[in-house]
CSV table of C-alpha atoms in Angstrom, one decimal:
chain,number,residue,atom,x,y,z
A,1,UNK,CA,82.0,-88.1,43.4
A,2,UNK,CA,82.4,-91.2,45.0
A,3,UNK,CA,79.4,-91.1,46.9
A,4,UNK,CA,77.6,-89.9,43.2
A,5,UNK,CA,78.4,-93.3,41.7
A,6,UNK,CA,77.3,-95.2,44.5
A,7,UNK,CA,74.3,-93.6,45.0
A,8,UNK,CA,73.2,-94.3,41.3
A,9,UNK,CA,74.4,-97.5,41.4
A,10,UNK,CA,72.4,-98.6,44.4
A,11,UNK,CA,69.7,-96.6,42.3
A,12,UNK,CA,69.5,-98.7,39.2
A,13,UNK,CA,70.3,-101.9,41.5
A,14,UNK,CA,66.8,-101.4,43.1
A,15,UNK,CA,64.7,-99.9,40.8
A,16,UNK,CA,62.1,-101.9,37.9
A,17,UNK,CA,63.0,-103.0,34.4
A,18,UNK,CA,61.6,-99.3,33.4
A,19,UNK,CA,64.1,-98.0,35.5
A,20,UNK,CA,66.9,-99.3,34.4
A,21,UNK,CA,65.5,-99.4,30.4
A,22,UNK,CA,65.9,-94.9,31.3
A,23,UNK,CA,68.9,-94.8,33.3
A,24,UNK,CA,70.8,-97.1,30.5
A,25,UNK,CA,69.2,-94.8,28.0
A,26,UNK,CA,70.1,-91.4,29.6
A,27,UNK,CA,73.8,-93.0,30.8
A,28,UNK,CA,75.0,-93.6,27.5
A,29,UNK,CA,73.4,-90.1,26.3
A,30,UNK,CA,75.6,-88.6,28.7
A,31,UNK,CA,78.9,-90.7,27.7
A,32,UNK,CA,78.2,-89.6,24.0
A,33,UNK,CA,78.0,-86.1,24.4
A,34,UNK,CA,80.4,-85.9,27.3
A,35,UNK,CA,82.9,-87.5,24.7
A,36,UNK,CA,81.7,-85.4,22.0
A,37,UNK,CA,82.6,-82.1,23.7
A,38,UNK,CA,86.3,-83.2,24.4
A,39,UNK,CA,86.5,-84.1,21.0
A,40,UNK,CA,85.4,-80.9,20.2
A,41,UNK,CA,87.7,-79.1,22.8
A,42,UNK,CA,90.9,-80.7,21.3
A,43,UNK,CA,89.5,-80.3,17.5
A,44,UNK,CA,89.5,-83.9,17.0
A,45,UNK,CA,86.2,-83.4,14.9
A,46,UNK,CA,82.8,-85.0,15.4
A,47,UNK,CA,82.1,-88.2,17.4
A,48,UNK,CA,83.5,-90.9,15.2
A,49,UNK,CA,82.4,-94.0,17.2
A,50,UNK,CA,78.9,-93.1,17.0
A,51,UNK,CA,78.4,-95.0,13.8
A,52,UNK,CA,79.3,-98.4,15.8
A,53,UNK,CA,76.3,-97.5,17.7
A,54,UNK,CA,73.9,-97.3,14.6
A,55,UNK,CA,72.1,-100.1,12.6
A,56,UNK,CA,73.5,-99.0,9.3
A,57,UNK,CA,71.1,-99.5,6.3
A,58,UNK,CA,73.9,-101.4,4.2
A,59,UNK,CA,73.2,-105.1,5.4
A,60,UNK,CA,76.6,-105.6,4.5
A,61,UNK,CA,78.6,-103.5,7.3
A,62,UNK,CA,75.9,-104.9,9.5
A,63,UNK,CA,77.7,-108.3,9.1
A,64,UNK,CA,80.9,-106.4,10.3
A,65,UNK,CA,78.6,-104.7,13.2
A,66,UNK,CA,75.9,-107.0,14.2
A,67,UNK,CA,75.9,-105.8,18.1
A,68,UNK,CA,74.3,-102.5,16.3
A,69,UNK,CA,71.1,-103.9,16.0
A,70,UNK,CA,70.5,-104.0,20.2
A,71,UNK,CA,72.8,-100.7,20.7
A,72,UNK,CA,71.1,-98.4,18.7
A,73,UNK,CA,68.0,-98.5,20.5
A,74,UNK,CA,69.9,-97.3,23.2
A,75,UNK,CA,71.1,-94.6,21.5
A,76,UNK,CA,70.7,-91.1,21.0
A,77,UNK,CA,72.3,-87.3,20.1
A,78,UNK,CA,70.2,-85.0,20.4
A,79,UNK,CA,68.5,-84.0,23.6
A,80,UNK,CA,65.2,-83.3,22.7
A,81,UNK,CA,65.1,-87.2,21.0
A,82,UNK,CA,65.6,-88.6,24.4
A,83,UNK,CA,63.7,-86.7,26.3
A,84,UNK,CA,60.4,-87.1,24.4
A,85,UNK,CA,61.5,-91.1,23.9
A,86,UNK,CA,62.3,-91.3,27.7
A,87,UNK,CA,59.2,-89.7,28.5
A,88,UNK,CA,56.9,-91.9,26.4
A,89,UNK,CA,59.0,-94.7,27.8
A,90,UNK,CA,57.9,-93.9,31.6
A,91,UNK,CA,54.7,-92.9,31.2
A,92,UNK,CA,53.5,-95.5,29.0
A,93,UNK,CA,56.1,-98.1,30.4
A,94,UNK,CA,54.1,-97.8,33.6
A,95,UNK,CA,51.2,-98.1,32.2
A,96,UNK,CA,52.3,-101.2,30.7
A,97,UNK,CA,53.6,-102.3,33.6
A,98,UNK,CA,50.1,-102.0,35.4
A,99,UNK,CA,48.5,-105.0,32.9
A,100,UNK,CA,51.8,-107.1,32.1
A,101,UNK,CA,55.2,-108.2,33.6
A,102,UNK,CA,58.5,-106.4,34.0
A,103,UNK,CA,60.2,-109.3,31.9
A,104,UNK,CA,57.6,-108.6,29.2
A,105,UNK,CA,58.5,-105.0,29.2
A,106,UNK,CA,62.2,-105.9,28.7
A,107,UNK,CA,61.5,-108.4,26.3
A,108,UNK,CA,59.1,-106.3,24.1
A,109,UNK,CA,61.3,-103.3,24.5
A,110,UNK,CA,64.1,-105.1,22.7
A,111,UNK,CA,61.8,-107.5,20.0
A,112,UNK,CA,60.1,-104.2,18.9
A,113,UNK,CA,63.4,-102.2,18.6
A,114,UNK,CA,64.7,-105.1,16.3
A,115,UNK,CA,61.7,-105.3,14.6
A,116,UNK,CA,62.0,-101.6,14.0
A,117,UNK,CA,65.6,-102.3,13.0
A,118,UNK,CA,64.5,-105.2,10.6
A,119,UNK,CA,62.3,-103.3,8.7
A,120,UNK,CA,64.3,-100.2,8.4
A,121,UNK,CA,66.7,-102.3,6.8
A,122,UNK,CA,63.6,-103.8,4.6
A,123,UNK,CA,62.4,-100.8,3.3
A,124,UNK,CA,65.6,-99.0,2.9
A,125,UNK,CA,67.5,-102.0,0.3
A,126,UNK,CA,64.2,-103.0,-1.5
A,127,UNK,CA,62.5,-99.4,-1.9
A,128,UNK,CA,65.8,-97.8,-3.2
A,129,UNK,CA,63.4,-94.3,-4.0
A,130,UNK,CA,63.3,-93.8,0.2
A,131,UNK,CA,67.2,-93.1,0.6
A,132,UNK,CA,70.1,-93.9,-0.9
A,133,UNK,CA,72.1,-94.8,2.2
A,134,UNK,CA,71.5,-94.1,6.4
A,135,UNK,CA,71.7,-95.2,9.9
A,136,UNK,CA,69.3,-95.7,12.6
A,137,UNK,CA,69.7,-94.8,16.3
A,138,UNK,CA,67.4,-94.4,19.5
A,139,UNK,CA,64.5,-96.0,21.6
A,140,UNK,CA,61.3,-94.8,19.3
A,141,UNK,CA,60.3,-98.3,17.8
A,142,UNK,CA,60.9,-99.9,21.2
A,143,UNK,CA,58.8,-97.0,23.4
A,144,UNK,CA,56.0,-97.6,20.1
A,145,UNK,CA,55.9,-101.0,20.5
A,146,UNK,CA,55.1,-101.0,24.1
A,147,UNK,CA,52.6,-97.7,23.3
A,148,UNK,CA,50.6,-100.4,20.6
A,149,UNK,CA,51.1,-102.9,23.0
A,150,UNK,CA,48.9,-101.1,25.4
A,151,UNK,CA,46.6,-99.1,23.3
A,152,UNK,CA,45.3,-102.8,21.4
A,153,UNK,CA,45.2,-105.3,24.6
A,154,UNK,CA,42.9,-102.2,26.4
A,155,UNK,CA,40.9,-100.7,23.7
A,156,UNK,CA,38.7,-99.0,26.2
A,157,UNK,CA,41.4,-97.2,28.1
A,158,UNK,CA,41.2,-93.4,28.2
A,159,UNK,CA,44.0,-90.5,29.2
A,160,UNK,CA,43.7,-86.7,29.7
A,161,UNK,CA,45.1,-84.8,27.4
A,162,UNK,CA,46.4,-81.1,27.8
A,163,UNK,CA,44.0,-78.9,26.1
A,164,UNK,CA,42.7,-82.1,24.5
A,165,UNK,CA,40.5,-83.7,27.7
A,166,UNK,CA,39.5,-87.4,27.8
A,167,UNK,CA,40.5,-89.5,24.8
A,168,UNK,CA,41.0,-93.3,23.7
A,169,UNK,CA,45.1,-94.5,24.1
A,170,UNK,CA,44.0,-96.4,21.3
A,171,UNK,CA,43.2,-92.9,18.8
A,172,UNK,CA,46.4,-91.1,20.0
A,173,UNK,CA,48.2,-94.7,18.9
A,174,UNK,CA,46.5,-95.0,15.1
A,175,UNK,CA,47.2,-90.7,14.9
A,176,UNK,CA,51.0,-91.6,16.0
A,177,UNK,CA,50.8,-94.8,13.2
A,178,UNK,CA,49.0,-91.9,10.7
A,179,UNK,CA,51.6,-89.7,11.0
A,180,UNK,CA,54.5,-92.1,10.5
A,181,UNK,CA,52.9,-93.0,7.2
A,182,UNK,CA,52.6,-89.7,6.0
A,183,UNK,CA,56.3,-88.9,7.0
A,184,UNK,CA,58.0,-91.2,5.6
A,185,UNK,CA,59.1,-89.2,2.3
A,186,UNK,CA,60.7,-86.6,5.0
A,187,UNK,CA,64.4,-86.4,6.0
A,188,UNK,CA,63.8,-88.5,9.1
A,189,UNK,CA,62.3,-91.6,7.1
A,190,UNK,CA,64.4,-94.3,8.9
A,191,UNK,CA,63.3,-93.0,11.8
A,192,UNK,CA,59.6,-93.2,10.8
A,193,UNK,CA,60.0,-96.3,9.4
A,194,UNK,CA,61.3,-97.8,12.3
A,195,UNK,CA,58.5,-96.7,14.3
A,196,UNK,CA,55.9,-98.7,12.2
A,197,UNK,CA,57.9,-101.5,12.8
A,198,UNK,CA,57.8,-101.2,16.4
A,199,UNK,CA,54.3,-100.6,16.4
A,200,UNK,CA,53.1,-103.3,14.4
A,201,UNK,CA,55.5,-105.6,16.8
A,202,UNK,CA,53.7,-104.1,19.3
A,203,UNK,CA,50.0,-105.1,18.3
């Protein structure tokens, strides 16, 4: 087990900013639902904590929990949330990587993750029709900020897509914006909202 530890730690010492943005990502995944399922074992209920985690929407308890704002992006529940957010982050944290810095990945990773945060709590205390009250956790307005950030400084820049071919980053970007917009109204809207903020951080 020792060996384990060691092993990851000499991991994450070595590897890039991207590297380390995942492995702190997927570490703390694992802490959550490690400590969820012991709660669960000794019927202690759901995973309290996870809340102190979370940019809340009331800007008054974030007063009481202003840390939130930087944990929640690097947070997450659910497995299929991280692994579609971690994969976005590596494939087009790479690509980032191949036109800017590593210290500009860090740096935009967390400005777009509070810029998603910021307007989350915007939209959610002036347009009181979107929800009456929520929290916000994991990496998607960071990973869309460093998507935009991409897509608008190499407009010409193509990928294959699966069953798609050949298309613009730039198109799969505005369809991603597109369909933020039109979600918003859903259950998720925090989430969505967020996104937007990210991306437009991002351009």
């Amino acid at each position: 087990m020792g060996d384990i530890f060691t092993n990851l730690k000499r991991t994450f010492n070595s590897g890039n900013i991207l590297a380390k943005l995942i492995y702190i990502n997927v570490g703390l995944f694992v802490i959550i639902r490690l400590a969820s399922v012991i709660l669960m074992l000794f019927n202690l209920g759901g995973f309290p904590f996870l809340q102190y985690l979370q940019v809340p929407s009331s800007p008054e308890l974030l007063l009481y929990r202003p840390w939130t704002i930087i944990t929640y992006m690097f947070t997450h529940f659910d497995f299929l949330h991280i692994l579609f957010n971690m994969l976005w982050l590596y494939w087009f944290g790479g690509l980032f990587l191949t036109f800017f810095s590593e210290r500009q990945l860090g740096g935009l990773y967390l400005l777009g993750g509070i810029a998603g945060a910021v307007l989350f709590l915007v939209a959610y205390n002036i347009f009181r029709t979107v929800a009456a009250y929520s929290y916000l956790m994991g990496a998607s307005a960071s990973v869309m900020a460093i998507v935009f950030a991409v897509s608008f400084y190499r407009k010409d820049l193509e990928i294959g897509l699966f069953l798609i071919g050949r298309i613009k980053l730039i198109y799969l970007a505005l369809f991603t914006f597109v369909i933020d917009l039109l979600a918003i109204t859903s259950t998720n809207a925090g989430g969505h909202i967020a996104h937007i903020g990210g991306a437009l951080f991002g351009i």
